[in-house]
Tab-separated table of C-alpha atoms in Angstrom:
chain	number	residue	atom	x	y	z
A	214	MET	CA	1.272	-18.739	13.320
A	215	ILE	CA	1.844	-16.542	10.276
A	216	ILE	CA	-0.923	-14.247	9.044
A	217	ASP	CA	-0.771	-13.082	5.436
A	218	THR	CA	-2.696	-9.856	4.930
A	219	GLN	CA	-2.363	-6.392	3.408
A	220	LEU	CA	-2.157	-2.742	4.319
A	221	ASN	CA	-4.834	-0.271	3.247
A	222	ASP	CA	-2.823	0.601	0.113
A	223	GLY	CA	-2.604	-3.090	-0.883
A	224	THR	CA	0.990	-3.657	0.282
A	225	PRO	CA	1.291	-7.376	1.132
A	226	ILE	CA	2.601	-8.196	4.597
A	227	CYS	CA	2.877	-11.115	6.948
A	228	ILE	CA	2.410	-10.818	10.685
A	229	ARG	CA	4.261	-13.339	12.821
A	230	THR	CA	5.538	-13.796	16.337
A	231	LEU	CA	8.822	-12.141	17.195
A	232	ARG	CA	11.766	-14.527	17.628
A	233	ARG	CA	15.168	-14.327	19.289
A	234	ASP	CA	16.858	-14.412	15.864
A	235	ASP	CA	15.007	-11.240	14.783
A	236	GLU	CA	17.620	-8.943	16.323
A	237	ALA	CA	18.884	-7.630	12.965
A	238	LEU	CA	15.309	-6.933	11.779
A	239	LEU	CA	14.456	-5.218	15.076
A	240	ARG	CA	17.565	-3.031	15.003
A	241	ALA	CA	16.987	-2.097	11.343
A	242	GLY	CA	13.371	-1.194	12.100
A	243	ILE	CA	14.309	1.001	15.054
A	244	ALA	CA	16.958	2.722	12.902
A	245	ARG	CA	14.259	3.486	10.284
A	246	LEU	CA	12.082	5.280	12.845
A	247	SER	CA	12.407	9.049	12.696
A	248	PRO	CA	13.990	10.646	15.778
A	249	HIS	CA	10.523	11.941	16.743
A	250	SER	CA	8.953	8.472	16.437
A	251	ARG	CA	11.769	6.931	18.503
A	252	TYR	CA	11.126	9.575	21.167
A	253	LEU	CA	7.370	8.865	21.180
A	254	ARG	CA	7.954	5.094	21.408
A	255	PHE	CA	10.877	4.915	23.852
A	256	PHE	CA	10.434	8.325	25.575
A	257	SER	CA	14.038	8.915	24.523
A	258	GLY	CA	15.792	10.236	21.428
A	259	MET	CA	18.363	7.439	21.399
A	260	ARG	CA	19.378	6.374	17.888
A	261	GLU	CA	20.100	2.827	19.002
A	262	PRO	CA	18.684	1.228	22.133
A	263	PRO	CA	21.175	-0.394	24.502
A	264	GLN	CA	21.662	-4.146	24.175
A	265	GLY	CA	19.637	-4.680	27.365
A	266	VAL	CA	16.566	-3.073	25.759
A	267	ILE	CA	17.004	-5.172	22.600
A	268	ASP	CA	17.360	-8.326	24.711
A	269	LYS	CA	14.161	-7.490	26.625
A	270	LEU	CA	12.229	-6.841	23.400
A	271	LEU	CA	13.384	-10.183	21.959
A	272	ASP	CA	12.816	-12.233	25.137
A	273	VAL	CA	9.393	-13.415	23.973
A	274	ASP	CA	7.802	-16.474	25.587
A	275	GLY	CA	4.258	-16.157	24.229
A	276	HIS	CA	2.723	-15.927	27.704
A	277	ASP	CA	4.400	-13.319	29.933
A	278	HIS	CA	5.799	-11.448	26.943
A	279	ILE	CA	3.779	-11.597	23.736
A	280	ALA	CA	5.147	-9.870	20.622
A	281	TRP	CA	4.296	-9.813	16.934
A	282	GLY	CA	5.982	-8.140	13.984
A	283	ALA	CA	4.927	-7.190	10.472
A	284	ILE	CA	7.168	-7.879	7.486
A	285	ARG	CA	6.729	-6.635	3.940
A	286	ILE	CA	6.726	-9.748	1.756
A	287	ASP	CA	6.886	-8.299	-1.771
A	288	LEU	CA	10.460	-7.009	-1.402
A	289	ALA	CA	13.539	-9.244	-1.522
A	290	GLU	CA	14.969	-7.857	1.742
A	291	ARG	CA	11.620	-8.435	3.553
A	292	PRO	CA	11.943	-5.405	5.872
A	293	ALA	CA	10.251	-5.174	9.244
A	294	LEU	CA	7.521	-2.513	9.234
A	295	GLY	CA	6.256	-2.577	12.809
A	296	VAL	CA	6.077	-4.472	16.060
A	297	VAL	CA	3.692	-4.782	18.994
A	298	HIS	CA	4.368	-6.018	22.549
A	299	ALA	CA	2.485	-6.979	25.703
A	300	PHE	CA	4.445	-7.491	28.947
A	301	ARG	CA	2.402	-9.235	31.651
A	302	ASP	CA	2.216	-7.471	35.026
A	303	ALA	CA	3.877	-9.738	37.603
A	304	THR	CA	1.573	-8.569	40.414
A	305	ARG	CA	-1.672	-8.511	38.389
A	306	PRO	CA	-1.414	-11.390	35.915
A	307	ASP	CA	-4.617	-10.474	34.052
A	308	ARG	CA	-2.971	-7.200	32.903
A	309	ALA	CA	-0.106	-6.362	30.551
A	310	GLU	CA	1.756	-3.277	29.382
A	311	PHE	CA	1.085	-2.574	25.689
A	312	SER	CA	3.262	-0.861	23.085
A	313	VAL	CA	3.275	-0.589	19.301
A	314	ALA	CA	5.731	0.966	16.853
A	315	VAL	CA	5.328	1.439	13.098
A	316	ILE	CA	7.999	2.679	10.667
A	317	ASP	CA	7.169	6.272	9.658
A	318	ASP	CA	6.773	5.450	5.949
A	319	TYR	CA	3.888	3.120	6.865
A	320	HIS	CA	1.908	5.426	9.157
A	321	GLY	CA	-1.737	5.852	8.185
A	322	LEU	CA	-2.030	2.510	6.354
A	323	GLY	CA	-3.748	0.505	9.102
A	324	LEU	CA	-0.645	-1.350	10.284
A	325	ALA	CA	-0.972	-0.354	13.951
A	326	ARG	CA	-4.552	-1.671	13.933
A	327	LEU	CA	-3.517	-4.948	12.270
A	328	LEU	CA	-0.707	-5.528	14.766
A	329	THR	CA	-2.905	-4.519	17.689
A	330	ALA	CA	-5.736	-6.853	16.635
A	331	THR	CA	-3.240	-9.710	16.403
A	332	LEU	CA	-1.825	-8.940	19.840
A	333	LEU	CA	-5.279	-8.578	21.409
A	334	HIS	CA	-6.361	-12.009	20.140
A	335	ASP	CA	-3.176	-13.613	21.449
A	336	CYS	CA	-3.437	-11.811	24.802
A	337	ARG	CA	-7.013	-13.002	25.283
A	338	ARG	CA	-5.933	-16.557	24.460
A	339	GLU	CA	-3.241	-16.243	27.162
A	340	GLY	CA	-5.728	-15.137	29.842
A	341	LEU	CA	-5.110	-11.395	29.780
A	342	GLU	CA	-8.071	-9.042	30.230
A	343	THR	CA	-6.640	-5.512	30.277
A	344	LEU	CA	-3.773	-3.710	28.572
A	345	SER	CA	-2.209	-0.562	30.004
A	346	VAL	CA	-0.359	1.943	27.866
A	347	SER	CA	1.727	5.039	28.647
A	348	ILE	CA	1.480	7.787	26.031
A	349	LEU	CA	3.107	11.192	25.729
A	350	PRO	CA	0.418	13.869	25.155
A	351	GLU	CA	1.931	14.911	21.809
A	352	ASN	CA	1.509	11.369	20.426
A	353	ALA	CA	-1.833	12.106	18.757
A	354	GLY	CA	-1.783	8.903	16.678
A	355	ALA	CA	-1.366	6.660	19.723
A	356	ILE	CA	-4.094	8.527	21.589
A	357	ARG	CA	-6.475	8.155	18.607
A	358	LEU	CA	-5.767	4.410	18.409
A	359	THR	CA	-6.204	3.995	22.160
A	360	ARG	CA	-9.540	5.810	22.079
A	361	LEU	CA	-10.678	3.739	19.073
A	362	LEU	CA	-9.921	0.663	21.193
A	363	GLY	CA	-12.116	2.017	23.992
A	364	GLY	CA	-9.176	2.979	26.186
A	365	HIS	CA	-9.837	5.288	29.091
A	366	ARG	CA	-7.353	7.512	30.880
A	367	THR	CA	-6.493	6.293	34.354
A	368	GLU	CA	-3.709	8.679	35.306
A	369	GLN	CA	-1.557	11.552	34.126
A	370	PHE	CA	1.723	12.406	35.732
A	371	GLY	CA	4.854	14.421	35.156
A	372	GLY	CA	8.423	13.388	35.594
A	373	GLU	CA	11.834	13.463	33.982
A	374	ARG	CA	10.243	12.666	30.613
A	375	GLY	CA	7.514	15.294	30.895
A	376	GLU	CA	3.793	14.599	31.080
A	377	VAL	CA	2.697	11.009	30.488
A	378	ALA	CA	-0.894	9.789	30.243
A	379	GLU	CA	-1.809	6.261	31.326
A	380	PHE	CA	-4.706	4.432	29.669
A	381	ASP	CA	-6.390	1.072	30.284
A	382	ILE	CA	-7.812	-0.950	27.396
A	383	ASP	CA	-10.302	-3.780	27.938
A	384	ILE	CA	-9.217	-6.530	25.518
A	385	ASP	CA	-12.709	-7.819	24.669
A	386	GLU	CA	-14.053	-4.297	24.075
A	387	ALA	CA	-11.040	-3.419	21.928
A	388	LEU	CA	-11.485	-6.516	19.773
A	389	GLU	CA	-15.154	-5.720	19.286
A	390	SER	CA	-14.264	-2.170	18.257
A	391	LEU	CA	-11.756	-3.470	15.705
A	392	ARG	CA	-14.251	-6.057	14.429
A	393	ARG	CA	-16.597	-3.149	13.589
A	394	ASP	CA	-13.796	-1.138	11.929
A	395	GLY	CA	-14.601	-0.854	8.248
A	396	THR	CA	-11.544	1.223	7.347
A	397	THR	CA	-8.730	-1.321	7.708
A	398	LYS	CA	-8.648	-3.779	4.786
A	399	GLY	CA	-6.514	-6.499	6.313
A	400	LEU	CA	-8.361	-6.979	9.614
A	401	ALA	CA	-10.568	-9.794	8.282
A	402	ALA	CA	-7.476	-11.977	7.753
A	403	VAL	CA	-6.410	-11.449	11.378
A	404	PHE	CA	-9.846	-12.337	12.762
A	405	GLU	CA	-10.040	-15.377	10.458
A	406	ALA	CA	-6.596	-16.621	11.518
A	407	PHE	CA	-7.499	-16.553	15.195
A	408	GLY	CA	-10.929	-18.022	14.485
A	409	ARG	CA	-9.178	-21.043	12.939
A	410	ALA	CA	-6.709	-21.244	15.832
A	411	ASP	CA	-9.349	-21.160	18.614
């Protein structure tokens, strides 16, 4: 499935499932993240993730690992702007670990919400009920999004990477919250696409 939609500033994008042959797009997108954004996403300042991390991010089967990416479609090079993942918990198959990353130049334009809505629809279709997410306390944007989705903190712990907060997000509640969101222009296209697919 490919969803044509737009960001809040009118930038046209398509959202589609991640594929094995997207390695160059994925690497280019990660390279375009600021060092701070890479740290917030990967809990590490690495400029380039090791090949094992890239392989894991691209090993998408649409059931145990669901992933979608956003591509800008009005530029010849069609750059990747963001990506969202859900990794199913092997011991609790109704749950998955959630992550989202958006290129810094596109922060504040509704892209994280568009990608998240797409992922939530697909997760529900695949029998998932709850997403869990680990967030560093300084990641105010991720915490705001998680709270908008109805996420509630389940744990906070310290470790090698400093303090990390864990949140759970109920998929149905999160979708309802996004359905009511009147600030993100392109959400209607996402809801329509999954309405046609169901």
